[in-house]
Short mmCIF file of C-alpha atoms in Angstrom, two decimals:
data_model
loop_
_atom_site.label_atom_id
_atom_site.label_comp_id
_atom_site.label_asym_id
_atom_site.label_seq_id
_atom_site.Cartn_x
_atom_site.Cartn_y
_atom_site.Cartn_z
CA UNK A 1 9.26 28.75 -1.07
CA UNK A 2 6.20 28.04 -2.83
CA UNK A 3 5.52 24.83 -4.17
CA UNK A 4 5.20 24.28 -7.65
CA UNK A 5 1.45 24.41 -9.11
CA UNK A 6 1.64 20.32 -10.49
CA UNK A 7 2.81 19.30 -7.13
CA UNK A 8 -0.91 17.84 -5.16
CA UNK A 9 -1.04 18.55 -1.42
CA UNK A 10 0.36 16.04 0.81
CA UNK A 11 -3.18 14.02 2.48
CA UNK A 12 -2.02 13.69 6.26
CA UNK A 13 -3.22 10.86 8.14
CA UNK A 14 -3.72 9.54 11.77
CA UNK A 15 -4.08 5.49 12.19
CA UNK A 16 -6.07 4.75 15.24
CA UNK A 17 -6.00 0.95 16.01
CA UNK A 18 -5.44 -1.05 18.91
CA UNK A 19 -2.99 -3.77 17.04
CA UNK A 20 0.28 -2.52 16.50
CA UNK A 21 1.20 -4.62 13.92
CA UNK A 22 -1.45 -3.29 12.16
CA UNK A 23 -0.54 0.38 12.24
CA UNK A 24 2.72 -0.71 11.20
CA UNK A 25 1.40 -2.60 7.92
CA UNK A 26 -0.94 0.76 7.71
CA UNK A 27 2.28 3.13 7.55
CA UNK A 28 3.95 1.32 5.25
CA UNK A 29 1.68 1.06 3.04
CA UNK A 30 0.80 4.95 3.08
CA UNK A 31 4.03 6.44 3.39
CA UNK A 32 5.01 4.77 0.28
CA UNK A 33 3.18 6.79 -1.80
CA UNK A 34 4.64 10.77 -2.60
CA UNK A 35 0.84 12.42 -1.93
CA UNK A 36 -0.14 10.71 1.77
CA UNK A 37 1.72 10.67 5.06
CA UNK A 38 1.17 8.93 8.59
CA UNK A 39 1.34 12.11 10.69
CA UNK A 40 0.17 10.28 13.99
CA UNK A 41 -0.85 7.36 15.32
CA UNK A 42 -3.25 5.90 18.43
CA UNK A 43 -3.97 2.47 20.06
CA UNK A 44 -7.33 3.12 21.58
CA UNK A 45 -10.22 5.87 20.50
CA UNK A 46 -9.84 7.26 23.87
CA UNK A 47 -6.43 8.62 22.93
CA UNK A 48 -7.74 10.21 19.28
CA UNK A 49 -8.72 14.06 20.71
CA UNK A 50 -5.24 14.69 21.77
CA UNK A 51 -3.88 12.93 18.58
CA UNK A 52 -6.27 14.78 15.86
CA UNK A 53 -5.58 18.04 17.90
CA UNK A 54 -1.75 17.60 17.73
CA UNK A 55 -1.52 16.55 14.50
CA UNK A 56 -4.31 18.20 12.09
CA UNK A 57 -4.77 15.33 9.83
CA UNK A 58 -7.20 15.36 6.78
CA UNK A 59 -7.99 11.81 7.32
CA UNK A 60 -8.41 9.49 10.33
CA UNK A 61 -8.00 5.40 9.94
CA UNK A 62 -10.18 4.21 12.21
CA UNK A 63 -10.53 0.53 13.81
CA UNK A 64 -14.39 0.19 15.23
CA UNK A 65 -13.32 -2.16 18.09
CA UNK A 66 -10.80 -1.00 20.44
CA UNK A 67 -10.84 -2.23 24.52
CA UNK A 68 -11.21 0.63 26.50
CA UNK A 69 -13.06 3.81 23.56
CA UNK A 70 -14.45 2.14 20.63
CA UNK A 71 -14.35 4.00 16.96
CA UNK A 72 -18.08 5.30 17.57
CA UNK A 73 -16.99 7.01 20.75
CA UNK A 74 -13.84 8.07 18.47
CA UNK A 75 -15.74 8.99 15.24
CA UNK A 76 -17.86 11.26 17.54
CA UNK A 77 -15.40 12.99 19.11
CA UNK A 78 -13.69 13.52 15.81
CA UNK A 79 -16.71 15.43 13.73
CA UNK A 80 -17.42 17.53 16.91
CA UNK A 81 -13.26 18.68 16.85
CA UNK A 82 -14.24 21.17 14.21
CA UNK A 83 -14.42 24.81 14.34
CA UNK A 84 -15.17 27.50 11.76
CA UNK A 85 -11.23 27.96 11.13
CA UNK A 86 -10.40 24.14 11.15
CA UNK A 87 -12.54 21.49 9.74
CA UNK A 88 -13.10 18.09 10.97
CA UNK A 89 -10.82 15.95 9.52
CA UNK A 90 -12.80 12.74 7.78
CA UNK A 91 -13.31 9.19 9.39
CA UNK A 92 -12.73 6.18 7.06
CA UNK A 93 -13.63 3.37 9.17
CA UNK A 94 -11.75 -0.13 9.00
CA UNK A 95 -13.22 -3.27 9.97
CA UNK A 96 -12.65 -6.77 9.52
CA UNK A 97 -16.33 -7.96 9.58
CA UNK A 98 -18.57 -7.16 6.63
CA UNK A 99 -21.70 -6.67 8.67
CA UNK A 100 -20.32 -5.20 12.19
CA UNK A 101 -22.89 -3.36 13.29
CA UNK A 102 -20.44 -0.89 14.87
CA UNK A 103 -19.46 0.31 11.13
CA UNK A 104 -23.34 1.37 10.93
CA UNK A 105 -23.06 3.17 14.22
CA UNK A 106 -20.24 4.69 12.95
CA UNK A 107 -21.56 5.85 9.59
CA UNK A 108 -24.40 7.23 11.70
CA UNK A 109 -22.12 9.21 13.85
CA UNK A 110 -20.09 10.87 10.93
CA UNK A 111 -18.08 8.69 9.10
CA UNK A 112 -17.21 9.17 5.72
CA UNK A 113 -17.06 5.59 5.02
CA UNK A 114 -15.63 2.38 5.90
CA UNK A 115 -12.96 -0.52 4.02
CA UNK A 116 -12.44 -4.12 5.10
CA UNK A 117 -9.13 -4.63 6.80
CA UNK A 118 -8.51 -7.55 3.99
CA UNK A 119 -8.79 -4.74 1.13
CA UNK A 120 -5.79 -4.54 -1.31
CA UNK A 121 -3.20 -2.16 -0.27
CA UNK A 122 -4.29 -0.63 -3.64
CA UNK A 123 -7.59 0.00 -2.58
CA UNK A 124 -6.72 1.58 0.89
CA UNK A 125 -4.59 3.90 -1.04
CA UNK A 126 -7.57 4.78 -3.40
CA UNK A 127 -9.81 5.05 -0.35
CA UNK A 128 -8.17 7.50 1.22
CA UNK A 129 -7.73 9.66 -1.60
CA UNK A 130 -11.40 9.54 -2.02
CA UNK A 131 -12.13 10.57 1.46
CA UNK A 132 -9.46 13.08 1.49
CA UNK A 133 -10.86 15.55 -1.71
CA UNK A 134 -14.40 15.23 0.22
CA UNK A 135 -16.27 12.32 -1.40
CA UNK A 136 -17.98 9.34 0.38
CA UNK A 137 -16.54 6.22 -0.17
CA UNK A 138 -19.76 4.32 -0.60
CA UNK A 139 -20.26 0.98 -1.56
CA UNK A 140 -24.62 0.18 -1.73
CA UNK A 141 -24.66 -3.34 -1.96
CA UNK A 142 -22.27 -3.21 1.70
CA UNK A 143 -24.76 -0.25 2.57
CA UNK A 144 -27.42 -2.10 1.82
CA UNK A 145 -26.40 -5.79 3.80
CA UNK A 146 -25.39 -3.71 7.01
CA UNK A 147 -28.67 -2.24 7.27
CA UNK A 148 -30.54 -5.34 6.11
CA UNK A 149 -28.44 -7.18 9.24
CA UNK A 150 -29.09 -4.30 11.72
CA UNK A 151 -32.78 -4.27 10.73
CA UNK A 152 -34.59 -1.13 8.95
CA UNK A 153 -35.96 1.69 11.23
CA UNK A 154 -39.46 1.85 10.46
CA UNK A 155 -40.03 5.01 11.91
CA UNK A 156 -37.45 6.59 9.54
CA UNK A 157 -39.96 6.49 6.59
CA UNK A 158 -42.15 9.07 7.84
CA UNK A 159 -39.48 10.99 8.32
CA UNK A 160 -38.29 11.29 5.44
CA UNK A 161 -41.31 11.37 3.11
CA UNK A 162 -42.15 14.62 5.63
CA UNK A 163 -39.08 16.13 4.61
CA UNK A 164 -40.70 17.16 0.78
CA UNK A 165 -38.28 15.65 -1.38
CA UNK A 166 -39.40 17.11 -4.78
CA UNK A 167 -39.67 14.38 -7.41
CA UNK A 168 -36.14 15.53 -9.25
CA UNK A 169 -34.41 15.34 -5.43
CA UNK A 170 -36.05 11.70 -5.08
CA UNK A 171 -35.07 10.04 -8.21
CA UNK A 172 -31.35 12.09 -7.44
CA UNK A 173 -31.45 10.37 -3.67
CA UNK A 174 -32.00 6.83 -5.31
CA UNK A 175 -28.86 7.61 -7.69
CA UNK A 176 -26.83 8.65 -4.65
CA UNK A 177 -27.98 5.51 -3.21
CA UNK A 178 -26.48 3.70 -5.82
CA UNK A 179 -23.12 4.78 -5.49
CA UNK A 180 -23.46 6.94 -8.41
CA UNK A 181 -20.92 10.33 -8.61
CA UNK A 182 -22.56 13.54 -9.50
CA UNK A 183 -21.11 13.41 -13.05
CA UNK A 184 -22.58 9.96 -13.36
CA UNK A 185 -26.05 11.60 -12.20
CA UNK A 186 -25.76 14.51 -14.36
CA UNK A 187 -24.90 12.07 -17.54
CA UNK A 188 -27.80 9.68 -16.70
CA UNK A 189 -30.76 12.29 -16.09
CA UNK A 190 -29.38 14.64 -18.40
CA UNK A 191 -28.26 17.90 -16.31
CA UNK A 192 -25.06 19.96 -15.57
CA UNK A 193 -22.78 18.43 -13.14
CA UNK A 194 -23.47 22.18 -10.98
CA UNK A 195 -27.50 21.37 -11.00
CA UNK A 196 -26.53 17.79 -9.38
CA UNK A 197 -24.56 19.57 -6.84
CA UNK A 198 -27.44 21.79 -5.76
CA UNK A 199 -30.04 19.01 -5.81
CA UNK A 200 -27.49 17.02 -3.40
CA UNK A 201 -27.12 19.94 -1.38
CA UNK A 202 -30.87 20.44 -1.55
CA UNK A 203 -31.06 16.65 -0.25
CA UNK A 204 -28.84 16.98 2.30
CA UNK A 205 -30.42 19.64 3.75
CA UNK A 206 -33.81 18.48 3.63
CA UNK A 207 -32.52 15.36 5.15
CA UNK A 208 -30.34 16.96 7.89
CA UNK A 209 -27.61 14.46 7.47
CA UNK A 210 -23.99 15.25 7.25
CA UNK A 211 -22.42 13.73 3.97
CA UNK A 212 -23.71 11.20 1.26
CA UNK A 213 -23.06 8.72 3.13
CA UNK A 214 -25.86 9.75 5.81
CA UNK A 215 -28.17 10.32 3.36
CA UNK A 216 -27.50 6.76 1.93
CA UNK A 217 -27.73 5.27 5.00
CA UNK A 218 -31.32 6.81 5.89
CA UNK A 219 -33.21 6.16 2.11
CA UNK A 220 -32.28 2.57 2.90
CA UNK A 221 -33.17 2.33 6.62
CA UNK A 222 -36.67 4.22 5.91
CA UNK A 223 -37.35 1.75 2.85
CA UNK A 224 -37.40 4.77 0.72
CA UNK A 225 -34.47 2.57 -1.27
CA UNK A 226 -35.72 -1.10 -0.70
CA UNK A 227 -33.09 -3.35 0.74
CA UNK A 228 -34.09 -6.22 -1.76
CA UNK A 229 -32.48 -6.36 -4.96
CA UNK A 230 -35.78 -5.73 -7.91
#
């Protein structure tokens, strides 16, 4: 039977964390609500392949610091599991320091973003929502401390001023940077939401990063956003 139109597609969802106590509060907290559902669980990133294969989830929960395959390892292994037929499901990282450097390695290697472990059960729900319809959960002033901790890659400004940003795709970067939506772009420089999507794309392309979250990532590593507040 076909489901009716109103009813939203249920978001499924692996945990992947080496405390099960955690994965229990985790599941509670998800299966609670009518539109997400725990499909599978895993106590160390070593286990995730077989997990994300079995299950198909749209998102993965994933702790950064596990004993035997950390979430990097993990994250990896994740964005490479997709195939023309089957997309990678999305990595929203969970960590309980602020500036762990392993959250920037793991925004490098693909995730969509990453939440405290002391966040509100409301704002895990919201999170995963967020990464499940294909957004970046980005928050710049987090953004902008983990890279500020990690140090900036110098070499990554020549980069990207190479790339040939024009000057609309620059000021759009910044925006991005920001944590700005592409309707909030579109209302602030005065374009269609549709013409924001194709300078994004454009971006993204130039940049050969993955997501948003990528490209945020590199403007403030290269300095092309500064790290320092104006």
């Amino acid at each position: 039977m076909t489901p009716p139109e109103n009813v939203e597609a249920v978001v499924r969802v692996v945990l992947v964390d080496d405390e099960p106590l955690v994965r229990a509060g985790l599941r509670v907290i998800l299966d609670a609500e009518p539109d997400l559902e725990v499909v599978g669980e895993a106590g160390d990133g070593s286990e995730v392949p077989q997990v994300v294969a079995r299950t198909r989830p749209d998102v993965v929960l994933m702790d950064v610091r596990m004993p035997k395959v950390d979430g990097i390892a993990a994250t990896r292994a994740v964005v490479a599991s997709a195939r023309p037929d089957a997309p990678a499901p999305r990595v929203l990282v969970l960590t309980t320091f602020e500036n762990d450097d392993h959250v920037l390695d793991a925004l490098h290697s693909g995730a969509q973003g990453f939440l405290l472990k002391r966040a509100r059960p409301e704002e895990l729900v919201h999170a995963v929502r967020v990464v499940a319809r294909g957004d970046s959960l980005l928050f710049p002033d987090a953004v902008r401390r983990l890279v500020a901790a990690h140090g900036p890659d110098t070499s990554q400004g020549d980069r990207l001023r190479s790339v040939g940003l024009t000057d609309r795709e620059a000021e759009v970067l910044r925006l991005v940077a920001a944590g700005m939506s592409n309707a909030e772009i579109a209302r602030e420089l005065y374009l269609g939401v549709e013409t924001v999507r194709t300078h994004v794309g454009n971006v993204l392309a130039k940049l050969r990063v993955r997501d948003r979250t990528q490209a945020v990532v590199r403007a403030y590593e290269s300095g092309f956003v500064p790290l320092a507040r104006p």
